[in-house]
């Protein structure tokens, strides 16, 4: 089986579950750190000719990460594309199992461990409210129907903009501050928020700097995500 992955978190899952299957991955596929395969551009601007030249048996994609025109072009070139959709944690587990099976591998132990980790979460009382920026200049936050939003909800954190009409709305900074959430959650991707870049915009509000891989990736990191995110949230909220 020759596989090209256009989704960083699924690249990690395939590398862990079907060693040797990957023959191509995006420039943003950073895990595992020692992954040594040809790079085919970004998730939104893949080099289609490079993918086709690799002659994969299967291309792994995601409806949010990748653009439909690119996937259509790959299909028209005769390649099989497996398109995933992940909007919540249970769907992530189902899609991961489907991807692993499609790559010719048996169900991995890390997937069982991840499901176990998410099945036994301690209740957070009282629940907390959060604003979750994912970009600045302009400010963008998590809105409705997102995987990261479901992750936080299962950890006892409700997004202020979970009911917004857009999935990733642009909200003026003044409005974000005025929302007065219990915590501002600042991941290090897609925008790389750091202690010196992000918290200063929310004076007087607790800020939790979290790993974007734990918050937004669906793969082996799901096994450690509940503990890592909960620790960061509790440190900010205490």
Short mmCIF file of C-alpha atoms in Angstrom, two decimals:
data_model
loop_
_atom_site.label_atom_id
_atom_site.label_comp_id
_atom_site.label_asym_id
_atom_site.label_seq_id
_atom_site.Cartn_x
_atom_site.Cartn_y
_atom_site.Cartn_z
CA UNK A 1 0.00 0.00 0.00
CA UNK A 2 1.36 3.41 -1.05
CA UNK A 3 -0.30 6.31 0.78
CA UNK A 4 -0.06 10.09 0.50
CA UNK A 5 -1.50 12.03 3.43
CA UNK A 6 -2.76 15.60 3.10
CA UNK A 7 -3.68 15.87 6.79
CA UNK A 8 -0.94 16.34 9.43
CA UNK A 9 -2.72 14.55 12.28
CA UNK A 10 -3.65 11.62 10.03
CA UNK A 11 -0.06 11.47 8.78
CA UNK A 12 1.03 10.81 12.36
CA UNK A 13 -1.68 8.18 12.78
CA UNK A 14 -0.66 6.35 9.58
CA UNK A 15 3.05 6.51 10.39
CA UNK A 16 2.37 4.95 13.81
CA UNK A 17 -0.08 2.34 12.56
CA UNK A 18 1.17 1.36 9.09
CA UNK A 19 4.96 1.86 9.04
CA UNK A 20 6.29 2.14 5.52
CA UNK A 21 2.93 2.93 3.90
CA UNK A 22 3.49 6.67 3.58
CA UNK A 23 5.17 7.79 0.37
CA UNK A 24 4.25 11.48 0.63
CA UNK A 25 3.04 14.07 3.14
CA UNK A 26 2.48 17.80 3.39
CA UNK A 27 5.05 20.37 4.48
CA UNK A 28 3.01 20.76 7.70
CA UNK A 29 3.23 17.09 8.66
CA UNK A 30 5.61 17.51 11.60
CA UNK A 31 4.92 14.24 13.47
CA UNK A 32 6.60 11.90 13.81
CA UNK A 33 9.66 14.14 13.87
CA UNK A 34 11.77 11.63 11.96
CA UNK A 35 9.27 11.16 9.11
CA UNK A 36 11.35 10.95 5.93
CA UNK A 37 9.06 11.05 2.90
CA UNK A 38 8.73 13.39 -0.10
CA UNK A 39 6.86 16.60 0.70
CA UNK A 40 4.04 17.67 -1.57
CA UNK A 41 3.29 21.27 -0.48
CA UNK A 42 0.69 22.56 1.93
CA UNK A 43 -2.73 21.29 2.91
CA UNK A 44 -4.45 24.09 1.00
CA UNK A 45 -1.99 24.24 -1.91
CA UNK A 46 -0.64 20.74 -2.58
CA UNK A 47 1.57 20.10 -5.60
CA UNK A 48 -0.81 17.90 -7.55
CA UNK A 49 1.75 16.87 -10.16
CA UNK A 50 4.07 15.72 -7.39
CA UNK A 51 1.32 13.64 -5.78
CA UNK A 52 0.38 12.03 -9.08
CA UNK A 53 4.03 11.23 -9.83
CA UNK A 54 4.27 9.33 -6.54
CA UNK A 55 1.58 6.94 -7.87
CA UNK A 56 -0.11 6.32 -4.51
CA UNK A 57 -2.75 3.66 -4.05
CA UNK A 58 -4.60 6.01 -1.71
CA UNK A 59 -4.67 9.71 -0.86
CA UNK A 60 -5.93 10.60 2.63
CA UNK A 61 -7.74 13.95 2.91
CA UNK A 62 -10.11 15.88 5.15
CA UNK A 63 -13.11 17.99 4.20
CA UNK A 64 -11.93 20.93 6.32
CA UNK A 65 -8.17 20.74 5.82
CA UNK A 66 -8.19 20.27 2.05
CA UNK A 67 -9.88 21.98 -0.91
CA UNK A 68 -12.42 20.14 -3.01
CA UNK A 69 -10.98 21.34 -6.37
CA UNK A 70 -7.65 19.71 -5.51
CA UNK A 71 -9.33 16.45 -4.49
CA UNK A 72 -11.43 16.45 -7.65
CA UNK A 73 -8.28 16.89 -9.75
CA UNK A 74 -6.64 13.94 -8.02
CA UNK A 75 -9.68 11.76 -8.62
CA UNK A 76 -9.77 12.78 -12.26
CA UNK A 77 -6.15 11.72 -12.52
CA UNK A 78 -7.23 8.24 -11.46
CA UNK A 79 -6.23 8.34 -7.80
CA UNK A 80 -8.41 7.03 -4.98
CA UNK A 81 -9.12 9.68 -2.33
CA UNK A 82 -10.41 8.81 1.12
CA UNK A 83 -12.14 11.92 2.46
CA UNK A 84 -12.58 12.18 6.22
CA UNK A 85 -14.86 14.42 8.27
CA UNK A 86 -14.12 15.11 11.92
CA UNK A 87 -16.33 17.47 13.93
CA UNK A 88 -16.22 15.80 17.36
CA UNK A 89 -14.25 13.27 19.39
CA UNK A 90 -16.40 10.16 18.66
CA UNK A 91 -16.27 10.94 14.94
CA UNK A 92 -12.48 11.26 15.21
CA UNK A 93 -12.22 7.74 16.60
CA UNK A 94 -14.47 6.35 13.87
CA UNK A 95 -12.54 8.07 11.10
CA UNK A 96 -9.17 7.05 12.53
CA UNK A 97 -10.27 3.43 12.54
CA UNK A 98 -11.43 3.79 8.93
CA UNK A 99 -8.14 5.37 7.82
CA UNK A 100 -6.01 2.74 9.55
CA UNK A 101 -8.03 -0.07 7.97
CA UNK A 102 -7.85 1.56 4.53
CA UNK A 103 -4.06 1.68 4.87
CA UNK A 104 -3.98 -2.08 5.42
CA UNK A 105 -3.12 -2.00 9.13
CA UNK A 106 -4.72 -3.63 12.14
CA UNK A 107 -6.33 -1.50 14.83
CA UNK A 108 -3.45 0.01 16.84
CA UNK A 109 -3.11 -0.03 20.61
CA UNK A 110 -2.80 3.77 20.74
CA UNK A 111 -6.33 4.11 19.38
CA UNK A 112 -7.70 1.95 22.20
CA UNK A 113 -5.71 3.99 24.71
CA UNK A 114 -7.09 7.23 23.30
CA UNK A 115 -10.68 6.00 23.52
CA UNK A 116 -10.08 4.89 27.11
CA UNK A 117 -8.62 8.30 28.00
CA UNK A 118 -11.70 10.11 26.71
CA UNK A 119 -14.19 7.69 28.25
CA UNK A 120 -13.18 8.42 31.84
CA UNK A 121 -12.98 12.20 32.15
CA UNK A 122 -13.49 13.82 35.56
CA UNK A 123 -16.37 16.28 35.70
CA UNK A 124 -15.45 19.96 35.96
CA UNK A 125 -17.75 21.79 38.33
CA UNK A 126 -18.62 24.49 37.77
CA UNK A 127 -18.16 24.52 34.03
CA UNK A 128 -16.02 27.34 32.66
CA UNK A 129 -16.57 29.67 29.71
CA UNK A 130 -13.85 30.39 27.18
CA UNK A 131 -12.89 32.46 24.17
CA UNK A 132 -10.56 30.48 21.87
CA UNK A 133 -8.61 32.62 19.39
CA UNK A 134 -6.99 30.76 16.52
CA UNK A 135 -5.62 33.82 14.68
CA UNK A 136 -4.87 37.49 15.18
CA UNK A 137 -4.66 40.33 12.67
CA UNK A 138 -7.58 39.81 12.27
CA UNK A 139 -8.78 38.08 15.41
CA UNK A 140 -10.55 34.81 14.66
CA UNK A 141 -12.00 32.39 17.21
CA UNK A 142 -13.61 28.97 17.42
CA UNK A 143 -17.31 29.14 16.59
CA UNK A 144 -19.88 26.41 16.01
CA UNK A 145 -19.41 22.76 15.13
CA UNK A 146 -15.64 22.31 15.51
CA UNK A 147 -13.56 19.38 16.71
CA UNK A 148 -11.58 21.62 19.07
CA UNK A 149 -14.80 23.00 20.50
CA UNK A 150 -16.05 19.49 21.25
CA UNK A 151 -12.71 18.65 22.88
CA UNK A 152 -13.06 21.62 25.23
CA UNK A 153 -16.71 20.89 25.96
CA UNK A 154 -15.82 17.38 27.10
CA UNK A 155 -13.27 18.94 29.46
CA UNK A 156 -15.94 21.16 31.02
CA UNK A 157 -15.24 24.33 29.02
CA UNK A 158 -17.97 26.02 26.99
CA UNK A 159 -17.02 28.38 24.18
CA UNK A 160 -18.61 31.81 24.21
CA UNK A 161 -19.07 31.68 20.43
CA UNK A 162 -20.25 28.08 20.12
CA UNK A 163 -23.60 29.32 18.83
CA UNK A 164 -22.17 31.70 16.22
CA UNK A 165 -23.34 31.26 12.63
CA UNK A 166 -19.74 30.84 11.45
CA UNK A 167 -17.38 28.05 12.40
CA UNK A 168 -14.42 30.43 12.65
CA UNK A 169 -15.86 33.93 13.06
CA UNK A 170 -13.85 37.13 12.96
CA UNK A 171 -14.55 39.02 16.16
CA UNK A 172 -13.12 42.45 17.09
CA UNK A 173 -10.74 42.33 20.03
CA UNK A 174 -12.89 44.74 22.02
CA UNK A 175 -15.82 42.33 21.74
CA UNK A 176 -13.67 39.38 22.81
CA UNK A 177 -12.60 41.26 25.92
CA UNK A 178 -16.14 42.38 26.66
CA UNK A 179 -17.34 38.76 26.56
CA UNK A 180 -15.49 38.36 29.90
CA UNK A 181 -14.88 34.59 29.66
CA UNK A 182 -13.52 32.61 32.59
CA UNK A 183 -10.45 31.81 30.49
CA UNK A 184 -8.89 32.67 27.14
CA UNK A 185 -7.51 29.52 25.50
CA UNK A 186 -4.51 30.27 23.28
CA UNK A 187 -3.20 27.35 21.17
CA UNK A 188 0.16 27.39 19.41
CA UNK A 189 -1.39 26.62 16.02
CA UNK A 190 -2.57 27.62 13.49
CA UNK A 191 -1.38 30.95 14.94
CA UNK A 192 1.55 30.45 17.27
CA UNK A 193 0.42 32.16 20.46
CA UNK A 194 3.19 32.40 23.07
CA UNK A 195 3.56 33.92 26.56
CA UNK A 196 4.73 37.12 24.84
CA UNK A 197 2.25 37.11 21.96
CA UNK A 198 -1.40 36.78 22.92
CA UNK A 199 -1.98 37.11 26.67
CA UNK A 200 -1.14 40.84 26.61
CA UNK A 201 -4.25 41.41 24.48
CA UNK A 202 -6.49 40.21 27.33
CA UNK A 203 -5.46 42.16 30.43
CA UNK A 204 -7.14 40.92 33.59
CA UNK A 205 -8.31 37.64 32.02
CA UNK A 206 -6.75 34.24 32.78
CA UNK A 207 -5.04 32.77 29.72
CA UNK A 208 -4.27 29.10 29.10
CA UNK A 209 -1.50 28.49 26.57
CA UNK A 210 -2.13 25.02 25.12
CA UNK A 211 -0.66 22.72 22.52
CA UNK A 212 -2.49 23.01 19.22
CA UNK A 213 -1.63 19.39 18.58
CA UNK A 214 -3.54 18.38 21.70
CA UNK A 215 -6.46 20.69 20.96
CA UNK A 216 -6.95 20.26 17.21
CA UNK A 217 -5.20 17.06 16.07
CA UNK A 218 -6.99 13.71 15.84
CA UNK A 219 -4.40 10.95 16.04
CA UNK A 220 -2.06 9.39 18.59
CA UNK A 221 -1.97 12.69 20.52
CA UNK A 222 -5.59 12.05 21.56
CA UNK A 223 -4.32 9.61 24.19
CA UNK A 224 -2.45 12.33 26.11
CA UNK A 225 -4.65 15.30 25.17
CA UNK A 226 -7.18 15.10 28.05
CA UNK A 227 -4.47 15.20 30.73
CA UNK A 228 -2.33 17.85 29.02
CA UNK A 229 -5.24 20.18 28.25
CA UNK A 230 -6.83 19.72 31.67
CA UNK A 231 -3.57 20.61 33.40
CA UNK A 232 -3.21 23.81 31.35
CA UNK A 233 -6.82 24.80 31.97
CA UNK A 234 -6.66 24.14 35.71
CA UNK A 235 -3.45 26.14 36.02
CA UNK A 236 -5.13 29.13 34.36
CA UNK A 237 -8.40 28.86 36.30
CA UNK A 238 -7.10 28.32 39.83
#
